[in-house]
Amino acid sequence: MSDTKINQSQSIKGDRALGGGDDDRLGFRDVAERIAISLVDRATEDGLVVGLEGPWGSGKSSLLFLIDDELGKMPQERRPTIINFRPWLVGNRDALIYSLFEDLLHKIDEVALRAGDAAGINLAKAKEAGDALRGFIGRLSKAGGMIKFFGKASGVGPIELIGEGVESLSKAAEGDATSPSLSELKDKLSKSLRDLQHRFVVTIDDVDRLEPSEAIEVLRLVRSVVDLPNMIYILCYDSAILAHSIEKAAGVKSGQDYLEKIVQLTVMVPKPEALQLRQWFSDELHTIASAKNEDERSRLEAVIDHEGGRQLRTPRSVVRALDAIRFFWPPLFEIKADIADLVWIQLIKDGNANLYRWIEDYCATAAVLSLGIGRIDDAERQIQLAKLVSTVGETYFDNTMYRFYFSEQLPGIEPSFSKEGDRLKIFCSVSDAERDNAIQCRRLASPDHYRLYFALANPSHVLKQEELASVWAAAESSAELVGNRLLSLHTIAASGTLTKADMLLERVKGGVYEALSQNQCKNMVLAFSLVMDQAYKYHPFDLFWINNLWSRAQDLVPILLSRLEPLERETVIVSIFEQGPAVGWLTWLFRHEVFSHGRQGDRRRPEDEWIFTDNDLDKITSLMLDRYKKITIKDLLSSPHPISMLFAWQQAGDDEGPRRLIAEAIKSDHGLVEVLERMVSDTNGSSKGKIKVIHSSNINPFMDAAVIRGRIEALTSHADLGERAMRLTINFKDGDRF
């Protein structure tokens, strides 16, 4: 066993009653003391059945423990003998009876052992009561014939011995025609217990948790077989649940009326005030966790007030919520999660499991929407809103303050203050600032972290802490190392078409860049110029669709460059465009700026949307032109998008260079087919969906489209190239339709 001492405030308590050393947080001790006094001083000696009533989780078992404890503190001459009978441990009706008698007999023997001490109990009367009980059990055994079976089957020594002893008595009684009847033996037992003048208190907890057939047998047992003088029974139950069990087992119309004939006195478990429960929860929570800052503390206070006021309805609900937090918080604490969010979702889980599941589904859908890989229409919004209302009821969000508070917890939920219609709007747009703040604070509203609060694990698309740490370490070291980490992450699927490299760049843009050093920022930009073409080949994506890896890297370039000193910024720009092997991505970046600055096209963008200044672009144009003039046809055709490179070459100021390169390459038929196959583009819009086409406008600047098309059609019967030429002919025809 480990010598490590467990911090008791952090240990899970479990759903159990108060025990020795536990704090009485609800003030039950005073109630228990008064009940104990009444049981001893005011109960009739004819016997009494007391019902301790309360809903599940209200603290019945704890109050029963305190009553037992108070009875045990009484002076010896007044102290009753307590029998804690637990019927759910017993198998059948006969065993139930004999088990209770075994407990009673054992306690009477204890009374006999104490006879003559300060209690003033007469030894002879105690032995007489014990003998009377043995005789009664023996006769009962003859009637039931179950004692030996129960004793042997139980495997428990004392029960087995009593069983065998009673069996002997039974056989002796069976052979004696003059032996007294069961009724006579019970009368004798009743008289001896009355003469003993000592009270026995039998506590039976959780009667309402028994099967209906078992519950009815316990009640019959108390009402008839063991209805004896100086026997006080305390039965714990929820009256509504027990009444239903009685109706089912006994076939009576009113289980409540049946119960009232058995239970002579009821004590209602005091209902704790809502403030008491919230304060108890708050006090215990303070020993488990603390808020990181004032904002988190303020939100935690609101959670306990608003959600705690709704969900903390019984002592059990407090204990269960605290145990859930003790279980979930340690691993979440390690990653600096939000304690207010955890408390909120755990309170809801224990108070309304269906609402908890709705929130889990909502967060998952909101994360998908945040990633841009899904959409939701108005019809689906209404369906999800209807599901929410069905889990909580029509009036749940009537309170304006609670409506506002609930909306603050989740992404894309807004309260409606209209007197008519829905109380909430769901799946509303979430600003980048809101999303990024939720991610940085690891909130429940974060698309990267929401699943931690439900399953102690990040969503599959999220980068693990060790992955992030390795990226930052690599970025501090060199551009080559961080480039290799990007390539590695780009081979790991995250969600849909996204890879973990996409997720990394998205999160850097979302605010992580603020924590990066200048050296890390510099190496990341340099890494883009090293690996972006290779990344495309590893895991191809649509270059002309929104939000791909290249566009994410492009968006980061001005952000990361802004973190550098002016001279170092200029050095990095020159380095990437002069030496970066990812010419395809650099071409993409160059053409973006050519159009943004209005040097091509007619849609010049505002200067605050430029990545580079005009002076920067002049240098970049010169550098890229030098590189284009040196490329071979192999370099061109192996790039991710040759057409873009050819146009960029022209836009850099050289119209003849690309035409000469292509003219030389297409002199042979094989060269022509290879070049045209790299001029094919994907196009949407046809009834066929996405198709591959050759647009004349894409090839005319570099070759004569009409002549080339004729050559390709003539090659359709070529022995080696015929099949490839046929596909290119179709690409030409489909391209004419767009």
XYZ file of C-alpha atoms in Angstrom:
738
model
C 0.000 0.000 0.000
C 1.257 3.472 -0.844
C 2.367 5.721 1.973
C 0.940 8.728 0.166
C -1.698 10.377 2.305
C -4.917 11.149 0.450
C -6.186 14.700 0.711
C -9.632 14.112 2.198
C -11.092 17.211 0.561
C -10.146 15.746 -2.837
C -11.358 12.182 -2.192
C -14.665 11.128 -3.708
C -17.227 10.708 -0.941
C -19.824 8.574 -2.682
C -23.571 8.598 -2.189
C -23.684 7.518 1.432
C -25.174 8.629 4.694
C -23.330 10.580 7.350
C -20.788 8.576 9.299
C -18.540 9.096 12.244
C -16.488 12.258 11.864
C -18.679 13.720 9.098
C -19.952 17.260 9.458
C -23.668 17.778 10.042
C -24.032 20.598 7.517
C -27.817 20.725 7.521
C -28.465 20.914 11.259
C -29.973 17.415 11.524
C -28.254 16.726 14.845
C -30.767 18.735 16.886
C -33.658 17.025 15.125
C -32.113 13.608 15.774
C -31.617 14.377 19.468
C -35.274 15.308 19.962
C -36.496 12.243 18.057
C -34.240 9.974 20.144
C -35.592 11.409 23.408
C -39.177 10.947 22.266
C -38.553 7.333 21.228
C -37.207 6.447 24.662
C -39.317 8.606 26.972
C -42.664 8.891 25.209
C -43.194 5.783 23.080
C -45.691 3.243 24.395
C -44.362 -0.071 25.669
C -46.823 -1.843 23.349
C -44.471 -1.181 20.442
C -44.378 1.517 17.796
C -43.731 1.855 14.060
C -42.283 5.218 13.041
C -41.958 6.292 9.416
C -39.046 8.549 8.551
C -40.266 10.063 5.302
C -38.560 12.102 2.613
C -37.716 12.079 -1.095
C -34.680 10.191 -2.336
C -31.555 12.152 -1.577
C -33.191 14.252 1.136
C -30.940 12.896 3.892
C -33.093 10.172 5.496
C -30.146 7.817 5.985
C -28.049 10.608 7.482
C -30.823 11.550 9.895
C -31.233 7.872 10.798
C -27.498 7.633 11.532
C -27.717 10.665 13.807
C -30.757 9.227 15.635
C -28.821 5.987 16.166
C -25.843 8.029 17.399
C -27.984 10.043 19.833
C -29.609 6.894 21.201
C -26.170 5.424 21.790
C -25.124 8.499 23.806
C -27.930 8.082 26.339
C -27.172 6.984 29.916
C -26.928 3.213 30.333
C -30.214 2.949 32.246
C -32.162 4.690 29.443
C -30.221 3.526 26.417
C -32.186 1.176 24.144
C -30.698 -1.704 22.203
C -30.423 -0.834 18.520
C -30.832 -3.360 15.701
C -29.897 -2.111 12.232
C -31.847 -4.497 10.027
C -31.070 -4.448 6.304
C -33.656 -6.597 4.465
C -32.136 -6.242 0.970
C -29.329 -8.565 2.110
C -31.849 -11.362 2.738
C -33.231 -13.723 0.129
C -36.892 -14.690 0.749
C -39.792 -14.251 3.149
C -38.861 -17.006 5.604
C -35.229 -15.951 5.573
C -36.366 -12.372 6.188
C -38.237 -13.389 9.336
C -35.486 -15.574 10.693
C -32.795 -13.007 9.950
C -34.608 -10.386 12.008
C -35.182 -12.875 14.845
C -31.531 -13.820 14.742
C -30.574 -10.166 15.218
C -33.093 -9.793 18.037
C -31.929 -12.974 19.756
C -28.326 -11.858 19.552
C -29.213 -8.508 21.137
C -31.239 -10.165 23.921
C -28.238 -12.356 24.712
C -26.140 -9.198 24.932
C -28.699 -7.738 27.342
C -28.407 -10.870 29.457
C -24.621 -10.517 29.536
C -25.001 -6.974 30.834
C -27.566 -7.988 33.455
C -26.762 -6.865 36.965
C -24.820 -3.758 35.894
C -25.939 -0.127 36.106
C -28.779 -0.795 33.669
C -30.629 -2.623 36.424
C -31.744 -5.405 34.089
C -32.738 -8.626 35.817
C -30.637 -11.538 34.604
C -33.461 -14.029 35.015
C -35.849 -11.900 32.959
C -33.283 -11.454 30.218
C -32.684 -15.205 30.009
C -36.409 -15.805 30.127
C -36.930 -13.469 27.155
C -34.138 -15.228 25.246
C -35.608 -18.680 25.929
C -39.074 -17.475 24.920
C -37.704 -16.147 21.644
C -35.869 -19.429 20.944
C -39.038 -21.383 21.601
C -41.039 -19.121 19.320
C -38.440 -19.391 16.546
C -38.385 -23.180 16.936
C -42.143 -23.429 16.497
C -42.002 -20.960 13.612
C -39.312 -23.125 12.054
C -41.622 -26.122 12.097
C -44.219 -24.051 10.316
C -41.822 -22.600 7.750
C -39.262 -25.398 7.439
C -36.603 -22.971 6.169
C -34.165 -22.373 9.005
C -31.635 -25.046 8.200
C -31.714 -24.186 4.482
C -31.097 -20.534 5.156
C -28.367 -21.185 7.661
C -26.435 -23.554 5.415
C -26.889 -21.456 2.269
C -25.723 -18.259 3.887
C -22.307 -19.589 4.793
C -22.346 -17.283 7.819
C -21.429 -19.009 11.077
C -23.806 -17.420 13.599
C -26.858 -17.797 11.373
C -25.976 -21.393 10.622
C -25.538 -22.272 14.295
C -28.816 -20.637 15.251
C -30.440 -22.420 12.341
C -29.204 -25.814 13.510
C -30.122 -25.065 17.102
C -33.606 -24.011 16.163
C -33.970 -27.085 13.966
C -33.281 -29.251 17.014
C -35.922 -27.367 18.974
C -38.314 -27.829 16.092
C -37.797 -31.592 16.009
C -38.241 -31.811 19.740
C -41.448 -29.816 19.530
C -42.669 -31.942 16.641
C -42.321 -35.124 18.713
C -44.203 -33.640 21.679
C -47.987 -33.682 21.178
C -48.425 -31.389 24.141
C -46.070 -28.663 22.820
C -47.603 -25.171 22.895
C -49.014 -23.567 19.775
C -47.317 -20.774 17.866
C -49.853 -18.308 19.275
C -49.145 -19.389 22.826
C -45.409 -19.091 22.277
C -45.788 -15.590 20.888
C -47.885 -14.560 23.900
C -45.157 -15.922 26.165
C -42.542 -13.989 24.200
C -44.602 -10.797 24.387
C -44.964 -11.137 28.172
C -41.259 -11.756 28.709
C -40.311 -8.747 26.586
C -42.786 -6.582 28.484
C -41.423 -7.799 31.805
C -37.854 -7.150 30.651
C -38.720 -3.428 30.449
C -36.003 -2.748 27.919
C -36.540 -1.071 24.580
C -35.321 -2.409 21.266
C -35.126 0.024 18.341
C -35.083 -1.640 14.935
C -34.044 0.634 12.045
C -34.879 -0.401 8.484
C -33.470 1.945 5.847
C -34.397 2.245 2.165
C -37.640 0.267 2.371
C -38.735 2.041 -0.800
C -35.754 0.652 -2.715
C -36.848 -2.964 -2.259
C -38.732 -4.814 -4.953
C -42.510 -4.393 -4.415
C -42.853 -8.012 -3.261
C -39.976 -7.574 -0.793
C -41.283 -4.249 0.508
C -44.719 -5.704 1.249
C -43.150 -8.612 3.162
C -41.137 -6.244 5.336
C -44.295 -4.298 6.191
C -46.223 -7.487 6.979
C -43.347 -8.683 9.119
C -43.382 -5.468 11.145
C -47.183 -5.450 11.389
C -47.775 -9.073 12.450
C -44.964 -11.513 13.135
C -42.641 -9.175 15.041
C -45.273 -6.857 16.476
C -43.951 -7.189 20.023
C -43.845 -5.061 23.196
C -40.987 -2.589 23.608
C -40.083 -3.023 19.940
C -39.821 0.297 18.106
C -39.361 0.267 14.343
C -38.029 3.175 12.346
C -38.713 2.712 8.646
C -37.079 5.059 6.123
C -38.833 5.597 2.797
C -40.247 7.952 0.206
C -43.978 7.579 0.844
C -45.015 8.097 -2.780
C -42.629 5.421 -4.073
C -43.429 2.952 -1.288
C -47.187 3.477 -1.734
C -46.820 2.648 -5.416
C -44.906 -0.552 -4.544
C -47.664 -1.542 -2.118
C -50.354 -1.040 -4.744
C -48.388 -3.165 -7.202
C -47.569 -6.002 -4.766
C -50.743 -6.140 -2.664
C -53.219 -5.176 -5.376
C -54.828 -2.525 -3.183
C -56.356 0.698 -4.447
C -54.509 3.035 -2.075
C -50.999 2.168 -1.022
C -50.985 5.265 1.186
C -53.974 4.012 3.223
C -52.317 0.600 3.572
C -49.125 2.267 4.813
C -50.995 4.380 7.367
C -52.396 1.225 9.018
C -48.862 -0.026 9.630
C -46.965 3.192 10.421
C -48.405 4.851 13.534
C -46.234 7.958 13.457
C -44.427 9.765 10.663
C -41.479 12.137 10.922
C -40.751 14.208 7.829
C -37.083 14.793 7.048
C -36.573 18.567 7.316
C -36.300 20.197 3.922
C -33.017 22.138 3.777
C -33.138 25.724 2.600
C -31.786 26.401 -0.888
C -29.266 28.823 0.613
C -27.991 26.086 2.949
C -27.389 23.720 0.065
C -25.626 26.338 -2.053
C -23.453 27.418 0.861
C -22.538 23.813 1.649
C -21.624 23.291 -2.005
C -19.620 26.526 -2.113
C -17.716 25.754 1.094
C -16.726 22.278 -0.105
C -15.867 23.508 -3.589
C -13.461 26.012 -2.066
C -11.412 23.098 -0.678
C -11.310 21.429 -4.111
C -10.571 24.212 -6.582
C -10.111 27.937 -6.987
C -10.602 30.423 -9.805
C -7.603 31.629 -11.827
C -8.706 35.253 -11.987
C -11.475 37.675 -11.081
C -13.478 36.986 -14.239
C -13.542 33.255 -13.548
C -14.387 33.832 -9.877
C -17.256 36.140 -10.801
C -18.658 33.633 -13.289
C -18.330 30.832 -10.729
C -20.332 32.859 -8.239
C -23.048 33.344 -10.874
C -23.051 29.615 -11.678
C -23.592 28.638 -8.046
C -26.332 31.237 -7.597
C -28.245 30.663 -10.837
C -27.647 27.020 -11.692
C -27.039 25.881 -8.133
C -30.356 27.426 -7.136
C -32.080 25.222 -9.716
C -30.140 21.983 -9.500
C -29.040 21.688 -5.840
C -32.375 20.542 -4.427
C -31.342 17.818 -1.968
C -28.268 16.898 0.092
C -27.637 14.072 -2.350
C -27.503 16.503 -5.265
C -24.810 18.475 -3.412
C -22.739 15.374 -2.672
C -23.035 14.041 -6.223
C -22.095 17.368 -7.808
C -19.064 17.745 -5.521
C -17.937 14.187 -6.250
C -18.209 14.821 -9.992
C -15.984 17.877 -9.640
C -13.486 15.972 -7.480
C -13.297 13.389 -10.249
C -13.112 15.692 -13.275
C -11.191 18.702 -11.968
C -7.651 17.301 -11.362
C -6.960 16.423 -15.036
C -8.682 19.611 -16.219
C -6.703 21.686 -13.751
C -3.488 20.430 -15.363
C -4.430 22.064 -18.666
C -5.822 25.220 -17.044
C -9.467 24.569 -17.908
C -12.258 26.757 -16.548
C -13.658 25.771 -13.133
C -16.826 27.855 -13.585
C -17.678 26.000 -16.793
C -16.976 22.621 -15.195
C -19.197 23.389 -12.195
C -21.975 24.588 -14.505
C -22.021 21.483 -16.674
C -21.742 19.108 -13.703
C -24.631 20.781 -11.908
C -26.741 20.343 -15.025
C -25.628 16.726 -15.501
C -26.856 15.733 -12.042
C -29.968 17.895 -12.206
C -31.157 17.158 -15.742
C -29.304 14.473 -17.678
C -31.301 15.148 -20.857
C -30.306 18.822 -20.831
C -26.690 17.777 -20.289
C -26.847 15.566 -23.395
C -28.469 18.345 -25.409
C -25.635 20.713 -24.452
C -23.044 18.075 -25.393
C -24.614 17.680 -28.860
C -24.948 21.440 -29.249
C -21.269 22.036 -28.452
C -20.215 19.351 -30.931
C -22.318 20.904 -33.713
C -21.105 24.412 -32.848
C -17.500 23.161 -33.110
C -18.161 21.786 -36.592
C -19.683 25.113 -37.633
C -16.674 26.941 -36.196
C -14.326 24.824 -38.293
C -16.227 25.788 -41.426
C -16.899 22.167 -42.408
C -20.639 22.212 -41.864
C -23.693 24.423 -41.954
C -27.088 24.519 -40.307
C -30.310 25.901 -41.750
C -33.316 27.489 -40.061
C -35.311 24.255 -40.100
C -32.574 22.409 -38.223
C -32.297 25.295 -35.763
C -35.985 24.927 -34.939
C -35.657 21.176 -34.529
C -32.780 21.580 -32.081
C -34.592 24.335 -30.211
C -37.667 22.127 -29.882
C -35.462 19.363 -28.447
C -34.096 21.815 -25.894
C -37.572 22.893 -24.796
C -38.704 19.265 -24.543
C -35.870 18.489 -22.103
C -36.620 21.358 -19.720
C -40.259 22.326 -20.240
C -41.981 25.326 -21.759
C -41.449 27.653 -18.784
C -37.787 26.851 -18.036
C -36.454 29.994 -19.707
C -39.252 32.360 -18.701
C -36.990 34.100 -16.201
C -35.203 36.870 -18.123
C -32.124 36.863 -15.908
C -31.654 33.101 -16.201
C -32.194 33.264 -19.947
C -29.368 35.772 -20.265
C -27.125 33.793 -17.917
C -27.704 30.492 -19.777
C -26.890 32.177 -23.101
C -23.533 33.345 -21.755
C -22.330 29.779 -21.211
C -22.482 28.426 -24.759
C -21.298 29.611 -28.182
C -23.816 31.102 -30.557
C -26.774 31.324 -28.147
C -28.558 34.622 -27.725
C -31.498 35.445 -25.424
C -34.684 36.759 -26.958
C -36.460 39.427 -24.947
C -39.589 39.337 -27.062
C -42.796 38.498 -25.206
C -43.825 36.232 -28.064
C -41.995 33.357 -29.740
C -38.848 31.515 -28.749
C -36.982 32.489 -25.600
C -33.578 31.706 -27.131
C -31.847 31.894 -30.486
C -29.341 29.136 -31.152
C -26.456 28.591 -33.574
C -26.005 32.316 -34.088
C -22.748 33.544 -35.608
C -19.758 33.706 -33.269
C -17.130 36.369 -33.845
C -13.499 35.389 -34.286
C -12.660 37.326 -31.123
C -15.211 35.365 -29.059
C -14.038 32.062 -30.472
C -10.366 32.840 -29.984
C -10.917 33.999 -26.414
C -12.798 30.774 -25.624
C -9.937 28.748 -27.099
C -7.228 30.618 -25.211
C -9.132 30.256 -21.924
C -10.010 26.600 -22.657
C -13.680 27.303 -22.092
C -16.644 25.047 -22.676
C -17.487 27.331 -25.629
C -14.147 26.511 -27.282
C -14.370 24.266 -30.361
C -10.995 22.873 -29.336
C -11.768 22.138 -25.700
C -15.509 21.554 -25.205
C -15.127 17.764 -25.174
C -12.814 17.934 -22.159
C -15.816 18.845 -20.045
C -17.756 15.775 -21.164
C -15.143 13.083 -21.691
C -11.819 14.358 -20.297
C -10.506 14.307 -23.863
C -10.106 16.883 -26.580
C -12.043 16.556 -29.826
C -10.200 14.455 -32.382
C -9.156 17.546 -34.356
C -7.438 19.254 -31.467
C -3.681 19.406 -31.136
C -2.393 17.758 -27.999
C -0.280 19.753 -25.598
C 2.803 17.707 -26.436
C 2.250 18.346 -30.159
C 2.029 22.074 -29.583
C 5.062 22.042 -27.329
C 7.110 20.260 -30.000
C 6.091 22.864 -32.613
C 7.099 25.792 -30.407
C 10.406 24.154 -29.522
C 11.119 23.481 -33.196
C 10.185 27.053 -34.127
C 12.631 28.380 -31.577
C 15.368 26.182 -32.998
C 15.193 26.489 -36.798
C 12.956 26.917 -39.843
C 13.847 23.406 -41.040
C 12.680 21.778 -37.798
C 9.403 23.647 -37.581
C 8.828 22.919 -41.284
C 9.236 19.206 -40.603
C 6.737 19.438 -37.732
C 4.235 21.147 -40.056
C 4.626 18.386 -42.636
C 4.185 15.739 -39.964
C 0.987 17.374 -38.668
C -0.286 17.742 -42.221
C -0.338 13.948 -42.559
C -2.714 13.607 -39.571
C -6.411 14.011 -40.371
C -8.334 16.208 -37.923
C -11.897 16.671 -39.147
C -13.273 16.402 -42.659
C -10.580 17.629 -45.035
C -8.751 19.448 -42.263
C -5.423 18.211 -40.976
C -3.715 19.041 -37.715
C -1.481 21.449 -39.614
C -4.617 23.392 -40.585
C -5.649 23.463 -36.944
C -2.216 24.683 -35.864
C -2.178 27.609 -38.288
C -5.768 28.505 -37.425
C -4.955 28.646 -33.733
C -1.777 30.651 -34.271
C -3.869 33.184 -36.179
C -6.452 33.124 -33.389
C -4.057 34.713 -30.924
C -1.307 32.214 -30.143
C 1.099 34.361 -32.179
C 1.095 36.895 -29.337
C 2.957 34.396 -27.161
C 5.587 33.567 -29.797
C 9.071 35.018 -29.688
C 10.482 36.994 -32.631
C 12.704 34.050 -33.452
C 9.725 31.678 -33.555
C 7.775 34.065 -35.785
C 10.708 34.390 -38.187
C 11.261 30.633 -38.413
C 7.601 29.937 -39.041
C 7.505 32.296 -42.041
C 10.725 30.779 -43.378
C 9.264 27.297 -42.844
C 6.260 28.146 -45.033
C 8.638 28.935 -47.922
C 10.369 25.600 -47.333
C 7.510 23.098 -47.095
C 4.222 24.432 -48.495
C 4.658 22.814 -51.929
C 5.671 19.556 -50.282
C 2.657 19.770 -47.947
C 0.360 20.021 -50.963
C 1.894 16.880 -52.478
C 1.576 15.001 -49.165
C -2.090 15.851 -48.747
C -3.543 17.659 -51.806
C -6.326 20.193 -51.357
C -8.346 22.429 -53.650
C -6.128 25.450 -54.201
C -9.033 27.552 -55.362
C -11.441 26.761 -52.574
C -11.717 28.688 -49.331
C -9.669 27.986 -46.209
C -6.925 25.671 -47.391
C -3.481 25.252 -45.849
C -1.861 27.688 -48.292
C -4.387 30.440 -47.564
C -3.977 29.919 -43.807
C -0.205 30.280 -44.151
C -0.732 33.359 -46.356
C -2.967 34.951 -43.679
C -0.260 34.393 -41.082
C 2.571 35.983 -43.069
C 1.663 39.649 -42.297
C 0.864 38.785 -38.672
C 4.181 37.037 -38.071
C 6.201 39.617 -40.017
C 4.665 42.394 -37.914
C 6.344 40.841 -34.874
C 9.820 41.386 -36.365
C 12.097 44.385 -36.311
C 12.017 46.298 -39.661
C 15.481 45.199 -40.789
C 14.863 41.577 -39.885
C 11.459 41.717 -41.601
C 13.100 42.892 -44.831
C 15.740 40.159 -44.571
C 13.077 37.451 -44.134
C 11.052 38.683 -47.124
C 14.106 38.605 -49.365
C 15.125 35.189 -48.053
C 11.800 33.453 -48.667
C 11.287 34.795 -52.202
C 14.907 34.404 -53.230
C 15.639 30.967 -51.761
C 12.400 29.305 -50.623
C 11.933 25.983 -52.469
C 8.109 26.217 -52.225
C 7.897 28.190 -55.469
C 4.271 27.163 -56.003
C 3.168 28.692 -52.696
C 5.413 31.741 -53.205
C 3.782 32.209 -56.616
C 0.371 32.041 -54.930
C 1.511 34.724 -52.460
C 3.034 36.870 -55.196
C -0.093 36.778 -57.406
C -2.313 37.608 -54.418
C -0.327 40.792 -53.886
C -0.197 41.682 -57.586
C -3.989 41.763 -57.656
C -4.336 43.345 -54.188
C -2.087 46.245 -55.228
C -4.073 46.675 -58.457
C -1.138 45.851 -60.733
C -3.375 43.287 -62.414
C -7.154 43.298 -62.657
C -9.479 46.080 -61.596
C -10.111 45.265 -57.926
C -7.372 47.050 -56.030
C -7.788 46.410 -52.302
C -7.314 48.903 -49.456
C -3.720 49.126 -48.284
C -4.560 47.737 -44.848
C -5.422 44.450 -46.611
C -2.019 44.183 -48.309
C 0.536 41.702 -47.060
C 3.473 43.693 -48.417
C 4.133 47.349 -49.158
C 4.595 48.644 -52.704
C 8.365 48.733 -52.155
C 8.244 45.150 -50.865
C 6.301 44.049 -53.925
C 8.819 45.678 -56.265
C 11.610 43.615 -54.657
C 9.485 40.466 -54.677
C 8.649 40.920 -58.378
C 12.313 41.208 -59.278
C 13.240 38.164 -57.188
C 10.451 35.998 -58.592
C 11.218 37.016 -62.178
C 14.807 35.876 -61.722
C 13.588 32.536 -60.413
C 11.044 32.021 -63.197
C 13.691 32.624 -65.866
C 15.727 29.756 -64.395
C 13.003 27.136 -64.153
C 12.942 24.080 -66.411
C 9.873 22.412 -67.887
C 10.293 19.684 -65.243
C 10.225 22.325 -62.480
C 7.099 23.839 -63.975
C 5.154 20.603 -64.438
C 6.069 19.313 -60.967
C 4.768 22.473 -59.259
C 1.294 22.308 -57.613
C -0.316 24.632 -60.203
C 1.726 25.245 -63.381
C -0.845 27.607 -64.935
C -0.514 30.012 -61.995
C 3.256 29.992 -62.353
C 3.050 30.786 -66.061
C 0.702 33.714 -65.430
C 2.859 34.942 -62.541
C 5.870 34.864 -64.860
C 4.040 37.132 -67.286
C 2.799 39.397 -64.477
C 6.390 39.777 -63.298
C 7.114 41.457 -66.663
C 8.219 38.678 -69.051
C 5.673 37.756 -71.756
C 8.049 35.805 -73.981
C 9.788 33.625 -71.358
C 6.841 31.318 -70.574
C 5.878 31.010 -74.274
C 9.432 29.938 -75.192
C 9.522 27.352 -72.403
C 6.182 25.845 -73.451
C 7.007 25.957 -77.182
C 10.153 23.954 -76.589
C 8.310 21.451 -74.360
C 5.453 20.722 -76.814
C 7.558 20.070 -79.869
C 7.159 16.347 -79.287
C 3.794 14.616 -78.982
C 4.738 13.178 -75.598
C 5.746 16.642 -74.399
C 2.452 18.100 -75.623
C 0.361 15.531 -73.772
C 2.378 15.983 -70.564
C 2.022 19.767 -70.671
C -1.722 19.697 -71.406
C -2.412 17.165 -68.665
C -0.990 19.698 -66.204
C -3.220 22.422 -67.715
C -6.402 20.554 -66.722
C -8.520 22.279 -64.060
C -11.379 21.122 -61.823
C -14.627 22.967 -62.494
C -18.027 22.884 -60.764
C -21.335 23.995 -62.200
C -22.243 21.218 -64.574
C -25.029 18.719 -63.986
C -22.180 16.212 -63.701
C -20.828 17.965 -60.624
C -17.080 18.585 -60.471
C -15.419 17.818 -63.817
C -11.944 18.237 -65.319
C -11.669 20.762 -68.157
C -9.165 22.675 -70.273
C -10.060 26.342 -70.671
C -8.768 27.941 -73.868
C -8.267 31.158 -71.900
C -5.732 29.364 -69.712
C -3.534 28.129 -72.568
C -3.917 30.801 -75.266
C -1.398 33.184 -73.609
C 1.264 30.472 -73.937
C 0.314 28.482 -77.036
C -2.207 28.550 -79.890
C -5.235 26.746 -78.457
C -6.795 25.933 -81.837
C -3.598 24.402 -83.215
C -2.991 22.455 -80.010
C -6.522 21.097 -79.987
C -6.115 19.849 -83.545
C -2.894 18.075 -82.649
C -4.541 16.365 -79.680
C -7.508 15.182 -81.735
C -5.105 13.712 -84.263
C -3.363 11.801 -81.478
C -6.512 9.947 -80.356
C -5.520 7.052 -82.637
C -1.891 7.046 -81.471
C -0.737 3.646 -80.254
C 0.798 4.897 -76.991
C -0.878 8.267 -76.429
C -4.372 7.587 -77.850
C -6.177 7.019 -74.549
C -4.598 10.060 -72.867
C -5.314 12.210 -75.949
C -8.961 11.085 -75.930
C -9.345 12.262 -72.309
C -7.739 15.611 -73.198
C -10.128 16.010 -76.153
C -13.062 15.570 -73.754
C -11.465 18.071 -71.365
C -11.295 20.592 -74.229
C -14.968 20.049 -75.143
C -16.165 20.342 -71.543
C -14.043 23.452 -71.122
C -15.847 25.118 -74.040
C -19.107 25.012 -72.064
C -17.801 27.287 -69.313
